[in-house]
mmCIF file of C-alpha atoms in Angstrom:
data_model
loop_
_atom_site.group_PDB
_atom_site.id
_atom_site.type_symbol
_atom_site.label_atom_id
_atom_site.label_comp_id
_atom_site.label_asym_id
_atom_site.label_seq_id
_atom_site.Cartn_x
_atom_site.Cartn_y
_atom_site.Cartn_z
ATOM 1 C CA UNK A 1 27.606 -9.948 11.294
ATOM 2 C CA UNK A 2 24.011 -10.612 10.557
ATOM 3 C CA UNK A 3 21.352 -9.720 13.036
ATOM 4 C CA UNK A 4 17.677 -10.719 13.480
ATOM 5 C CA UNK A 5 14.370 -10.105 14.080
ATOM 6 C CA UNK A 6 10.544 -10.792 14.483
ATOM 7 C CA UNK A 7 8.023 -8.503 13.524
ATOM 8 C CA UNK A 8 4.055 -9.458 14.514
ATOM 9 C CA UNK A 9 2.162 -9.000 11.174
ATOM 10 C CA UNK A 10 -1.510 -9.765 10.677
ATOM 11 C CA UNK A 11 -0.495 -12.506 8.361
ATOM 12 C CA UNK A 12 1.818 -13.942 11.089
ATOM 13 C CA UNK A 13 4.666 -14.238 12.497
ATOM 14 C CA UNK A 14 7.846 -12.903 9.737
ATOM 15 C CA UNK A 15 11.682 -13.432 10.735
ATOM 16 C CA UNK A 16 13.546 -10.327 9.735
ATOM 17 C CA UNK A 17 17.142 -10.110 8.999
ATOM 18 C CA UNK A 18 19.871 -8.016 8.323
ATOM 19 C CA UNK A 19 24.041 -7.804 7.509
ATOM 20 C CA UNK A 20 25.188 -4.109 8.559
ATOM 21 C CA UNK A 21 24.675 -2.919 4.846
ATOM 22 C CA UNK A 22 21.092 -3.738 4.883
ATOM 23 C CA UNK A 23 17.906 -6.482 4.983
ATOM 24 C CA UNK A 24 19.380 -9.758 3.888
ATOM 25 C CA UNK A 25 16.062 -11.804 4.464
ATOM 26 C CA UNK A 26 12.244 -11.247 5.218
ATOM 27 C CA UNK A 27 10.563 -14.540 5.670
ATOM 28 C CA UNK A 28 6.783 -16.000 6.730
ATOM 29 C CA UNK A 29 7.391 -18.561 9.387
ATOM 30 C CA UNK A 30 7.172 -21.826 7.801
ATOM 31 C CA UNK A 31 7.517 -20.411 4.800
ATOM 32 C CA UNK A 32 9.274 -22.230 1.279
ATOM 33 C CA UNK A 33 13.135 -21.677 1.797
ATOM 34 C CA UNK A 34 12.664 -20.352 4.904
ATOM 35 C CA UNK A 35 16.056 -18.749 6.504
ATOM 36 C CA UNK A 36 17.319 -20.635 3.454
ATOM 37 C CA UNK A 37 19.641 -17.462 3.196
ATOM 38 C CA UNK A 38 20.713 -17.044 6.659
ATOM 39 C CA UNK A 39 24.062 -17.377 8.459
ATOM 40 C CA UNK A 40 24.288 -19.640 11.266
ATOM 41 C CA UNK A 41 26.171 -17.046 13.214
ATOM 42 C CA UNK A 42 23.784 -14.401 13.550
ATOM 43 C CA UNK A 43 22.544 -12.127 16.951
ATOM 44 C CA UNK A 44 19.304 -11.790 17.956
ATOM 45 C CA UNK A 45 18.742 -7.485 18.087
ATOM 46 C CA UNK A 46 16.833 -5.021 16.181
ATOM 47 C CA UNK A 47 19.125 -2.497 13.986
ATOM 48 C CA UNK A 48 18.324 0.257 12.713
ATOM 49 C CA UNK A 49 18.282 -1.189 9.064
ATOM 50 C CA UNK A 50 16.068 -4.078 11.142
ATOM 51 C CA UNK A 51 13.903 -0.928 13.010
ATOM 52 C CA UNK A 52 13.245 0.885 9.418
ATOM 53 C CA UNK A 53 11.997 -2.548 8.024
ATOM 54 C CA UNK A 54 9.597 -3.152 10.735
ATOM 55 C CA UNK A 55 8.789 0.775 10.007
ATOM 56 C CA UNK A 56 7.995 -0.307 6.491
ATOM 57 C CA UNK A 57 5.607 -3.199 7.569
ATOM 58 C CA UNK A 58 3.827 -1.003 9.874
ATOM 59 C CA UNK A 59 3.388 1.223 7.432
ATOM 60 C CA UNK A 60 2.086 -1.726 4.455
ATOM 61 C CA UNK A 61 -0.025 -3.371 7.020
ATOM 62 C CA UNK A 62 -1.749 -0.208 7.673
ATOM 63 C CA UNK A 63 -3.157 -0.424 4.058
ATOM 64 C CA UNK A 64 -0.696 2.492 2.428
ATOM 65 C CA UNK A 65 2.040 2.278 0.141
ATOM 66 C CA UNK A 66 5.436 3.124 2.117
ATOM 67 C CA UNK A 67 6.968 6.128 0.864
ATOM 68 C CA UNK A 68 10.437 4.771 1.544
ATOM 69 C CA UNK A 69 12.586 1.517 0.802
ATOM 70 C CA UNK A 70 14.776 0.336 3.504
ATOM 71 C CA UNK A 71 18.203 -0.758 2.691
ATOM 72 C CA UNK A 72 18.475 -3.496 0.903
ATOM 73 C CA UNK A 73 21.012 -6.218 0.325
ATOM 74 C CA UNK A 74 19.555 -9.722 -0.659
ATOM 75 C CA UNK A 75 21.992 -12.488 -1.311
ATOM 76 C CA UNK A 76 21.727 -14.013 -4.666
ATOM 77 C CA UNK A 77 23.236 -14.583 -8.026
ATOM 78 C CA UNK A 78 23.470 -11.620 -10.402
ATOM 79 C CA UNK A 79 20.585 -12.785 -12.534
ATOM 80 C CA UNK A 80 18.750 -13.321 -9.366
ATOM 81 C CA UNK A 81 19.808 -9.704 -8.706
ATOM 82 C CA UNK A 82 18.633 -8.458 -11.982
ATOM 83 C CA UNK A 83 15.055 -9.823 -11.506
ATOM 84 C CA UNK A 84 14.930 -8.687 -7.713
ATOM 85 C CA UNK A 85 15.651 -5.018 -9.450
ATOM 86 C CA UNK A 86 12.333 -5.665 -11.872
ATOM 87 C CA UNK A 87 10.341 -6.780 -8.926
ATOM 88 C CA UNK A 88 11.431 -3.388 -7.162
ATOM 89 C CA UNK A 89 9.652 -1.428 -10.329
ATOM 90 C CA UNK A 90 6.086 -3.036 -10.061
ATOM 91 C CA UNK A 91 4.220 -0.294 -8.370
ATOM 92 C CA UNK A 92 1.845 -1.096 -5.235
ATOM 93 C CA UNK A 93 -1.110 -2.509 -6.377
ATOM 94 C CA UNK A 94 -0.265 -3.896 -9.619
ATOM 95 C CA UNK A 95 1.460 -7.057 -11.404
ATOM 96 C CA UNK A 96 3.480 -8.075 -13.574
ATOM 97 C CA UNK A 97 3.557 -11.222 -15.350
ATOM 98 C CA UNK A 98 6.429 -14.222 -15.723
ATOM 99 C CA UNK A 99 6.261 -13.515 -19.407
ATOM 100 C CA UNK A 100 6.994 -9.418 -19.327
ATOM 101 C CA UNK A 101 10.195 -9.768 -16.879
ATOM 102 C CA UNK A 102 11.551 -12.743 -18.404
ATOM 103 C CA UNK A 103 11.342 -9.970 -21.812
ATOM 104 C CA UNK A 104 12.720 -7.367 -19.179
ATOM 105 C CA UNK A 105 15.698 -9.849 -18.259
ATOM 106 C CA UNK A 106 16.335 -10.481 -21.856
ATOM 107 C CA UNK A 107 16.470 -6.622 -23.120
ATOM 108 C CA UNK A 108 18.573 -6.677 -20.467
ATOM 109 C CA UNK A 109 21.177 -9.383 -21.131
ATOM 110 C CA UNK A 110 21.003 -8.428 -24.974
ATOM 111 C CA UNK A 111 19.461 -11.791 -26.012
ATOM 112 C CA UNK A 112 16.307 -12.893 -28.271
ATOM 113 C CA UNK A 113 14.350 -14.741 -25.122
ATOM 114 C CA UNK A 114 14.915 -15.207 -21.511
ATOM 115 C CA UNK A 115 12.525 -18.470 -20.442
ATOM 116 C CA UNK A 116 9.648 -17.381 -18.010
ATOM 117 C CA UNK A 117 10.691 -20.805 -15.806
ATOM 118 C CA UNK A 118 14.247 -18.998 -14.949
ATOM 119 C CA UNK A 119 12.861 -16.050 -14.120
ATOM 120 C CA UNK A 120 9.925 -18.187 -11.767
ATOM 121 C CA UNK A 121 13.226 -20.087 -9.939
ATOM 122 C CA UNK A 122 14.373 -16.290 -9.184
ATOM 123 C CA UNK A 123 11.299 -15.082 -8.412
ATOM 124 C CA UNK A 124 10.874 -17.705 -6.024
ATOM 125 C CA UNK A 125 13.973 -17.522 -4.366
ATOM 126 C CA UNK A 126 14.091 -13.960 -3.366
ATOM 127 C CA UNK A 127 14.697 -13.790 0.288
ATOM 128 C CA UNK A 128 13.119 -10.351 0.892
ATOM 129 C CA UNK A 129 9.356 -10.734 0.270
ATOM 130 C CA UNK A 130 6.481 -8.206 0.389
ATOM 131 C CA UNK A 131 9.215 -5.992 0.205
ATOM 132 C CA UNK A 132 10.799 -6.742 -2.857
ATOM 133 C CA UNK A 133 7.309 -7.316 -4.201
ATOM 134 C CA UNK A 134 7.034 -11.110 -5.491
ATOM 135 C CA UNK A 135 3.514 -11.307 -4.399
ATOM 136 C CA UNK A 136 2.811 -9.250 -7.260
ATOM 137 C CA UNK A 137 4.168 -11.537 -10.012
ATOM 138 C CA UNK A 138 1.070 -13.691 -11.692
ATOM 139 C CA UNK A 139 0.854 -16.008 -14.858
ATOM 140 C CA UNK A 140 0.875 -14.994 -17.964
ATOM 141 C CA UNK A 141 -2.685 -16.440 -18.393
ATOM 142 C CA UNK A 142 -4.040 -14.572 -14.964
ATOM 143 C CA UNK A 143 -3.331 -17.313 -13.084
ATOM 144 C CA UNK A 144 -2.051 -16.521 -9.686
ATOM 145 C CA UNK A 145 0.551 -18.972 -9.245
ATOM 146 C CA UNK A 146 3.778 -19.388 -6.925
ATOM 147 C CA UNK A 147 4.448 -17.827 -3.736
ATOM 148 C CA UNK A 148 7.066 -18.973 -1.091
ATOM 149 C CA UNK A 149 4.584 -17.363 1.716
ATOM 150 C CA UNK A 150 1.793 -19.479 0.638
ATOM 151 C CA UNK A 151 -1.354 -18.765 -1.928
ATOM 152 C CA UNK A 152 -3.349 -17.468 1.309
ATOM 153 C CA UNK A 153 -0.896 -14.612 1.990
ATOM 154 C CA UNK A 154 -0.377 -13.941 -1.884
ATOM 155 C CA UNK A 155 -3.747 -13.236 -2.486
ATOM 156 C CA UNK A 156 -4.208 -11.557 1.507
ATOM 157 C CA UNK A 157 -1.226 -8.977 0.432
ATOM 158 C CA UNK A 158 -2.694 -8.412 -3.497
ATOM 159 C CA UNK A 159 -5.798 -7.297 -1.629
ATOM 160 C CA UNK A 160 -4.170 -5.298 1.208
ATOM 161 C CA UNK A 161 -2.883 -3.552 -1.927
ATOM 162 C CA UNK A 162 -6.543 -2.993 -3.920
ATOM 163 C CA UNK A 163 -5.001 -4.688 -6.605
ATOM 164 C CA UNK A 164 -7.924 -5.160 -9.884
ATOM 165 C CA UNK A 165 -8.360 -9.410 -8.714
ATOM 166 C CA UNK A 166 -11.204 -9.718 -11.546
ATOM 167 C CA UNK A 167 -8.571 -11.251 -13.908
ATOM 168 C CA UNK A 168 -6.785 -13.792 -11.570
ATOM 169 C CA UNK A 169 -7.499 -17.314 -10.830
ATOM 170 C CA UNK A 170 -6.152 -19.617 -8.455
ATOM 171 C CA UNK A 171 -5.079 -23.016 -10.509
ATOM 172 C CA UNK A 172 -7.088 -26.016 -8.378
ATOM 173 C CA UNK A 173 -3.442 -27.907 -8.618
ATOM 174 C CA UNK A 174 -1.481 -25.256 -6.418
ATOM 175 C CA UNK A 175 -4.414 -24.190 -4.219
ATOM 176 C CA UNK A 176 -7.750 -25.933 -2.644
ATOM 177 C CA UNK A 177 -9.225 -23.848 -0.875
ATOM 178 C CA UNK A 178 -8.599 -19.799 0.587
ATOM 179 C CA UNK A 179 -7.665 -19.505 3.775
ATOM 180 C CA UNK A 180 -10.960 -18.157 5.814
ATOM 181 C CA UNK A 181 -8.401 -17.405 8.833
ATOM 182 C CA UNK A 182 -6.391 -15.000 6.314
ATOM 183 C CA UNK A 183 -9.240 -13.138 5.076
ATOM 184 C CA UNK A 184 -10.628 -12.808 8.353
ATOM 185 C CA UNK A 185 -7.124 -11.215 9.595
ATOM 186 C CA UNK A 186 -6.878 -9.001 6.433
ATOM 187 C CA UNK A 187 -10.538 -7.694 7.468
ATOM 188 C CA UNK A 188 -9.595 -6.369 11.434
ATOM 189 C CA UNK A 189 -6.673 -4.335 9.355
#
């Protein structure tokens, strides 16, 4: 059975669930794929793999680096799997580009190149965000590109995190303008 969740973040509101092995989906409202992942037989209640999630977010939302992971089981192929496991590994406050996991993936798999676009389609299709860390995933030429939660809460969570911004852009065909309503949450954190 699959059970679910909201938790209140400053970024808004973020659906939470989770099978009885652990946190199958973490999702912005209104969000790319939203729920694309969820059951439609699923119970409204807080677990405790649901309670140590929402523990988690506290704890990110306060501005620190959680000292703990809460179960995870995200649904996905297993080359979706195997870049979910390379998101895991980019520490708080850092990124990682396209270009290095799509090298990752193809250490992994034993081949001479892994394209950057496959690795994008799993990037953007993990179902447990700010968790398993997409937001922290940029182009290869600094360009801060992609996010299922919106640009606005890419950039919000990069700078919860003190990530080094000096060396990003935002690309004027994915974003117009920063949300001002964002920032201005971010700032009463």
């Amino acid at each position: 059975m699959v059970y679910t969740d909201t938790y209140k973040s400053p970024l808004g509101d973020i659906l939470l669930a989770a099978d009885e092995i652990g946190l199958i989906g973490l999702w912005f409202e209104g969000q790319k794929y939203f729920a694309n992942t969820l059951p439609g037989e699923h119970i409204s209640r807080e677990t405790s793999v649901l309670a140590e999630a929402k523990q988690w977010l506290d704890i990110y939302f306060s501005g620190k680096e959680p000292d703990f992971t809460p179960p995870l089981h995200p649904v996905g192929s297993a080359f979706r799997q195997a870049v979910w496991q390379i998101l895991l590994q980019i520490p708080y406050g850092q990124t990682m580009t396209y270009g290095e996991i799509a090298r990752r993936m193809a250490d992994i798999q034993k081949v001479p190149h892994m394209s950057a676009q496959a690795v994008g389609g799993a990037v953007g299709h993990n179902g447990v965000s700010i968790i398993i860390p997409c937001h922290r995933v940029v182009g290869t030429d600094g360009s801060l590109t992609g996010y299922a939660g919106g640009m606005d809460k890419k950039i919000a969570l990069l700078e919860l995190e003190h990530t080094d911004m000096s060396g990003f852009f935002i690309p004027k065909r994915s974003f117009s303008c920063y949300s001002k309503n964002i920032k201005n949450k971010l700032q009463e954190i």
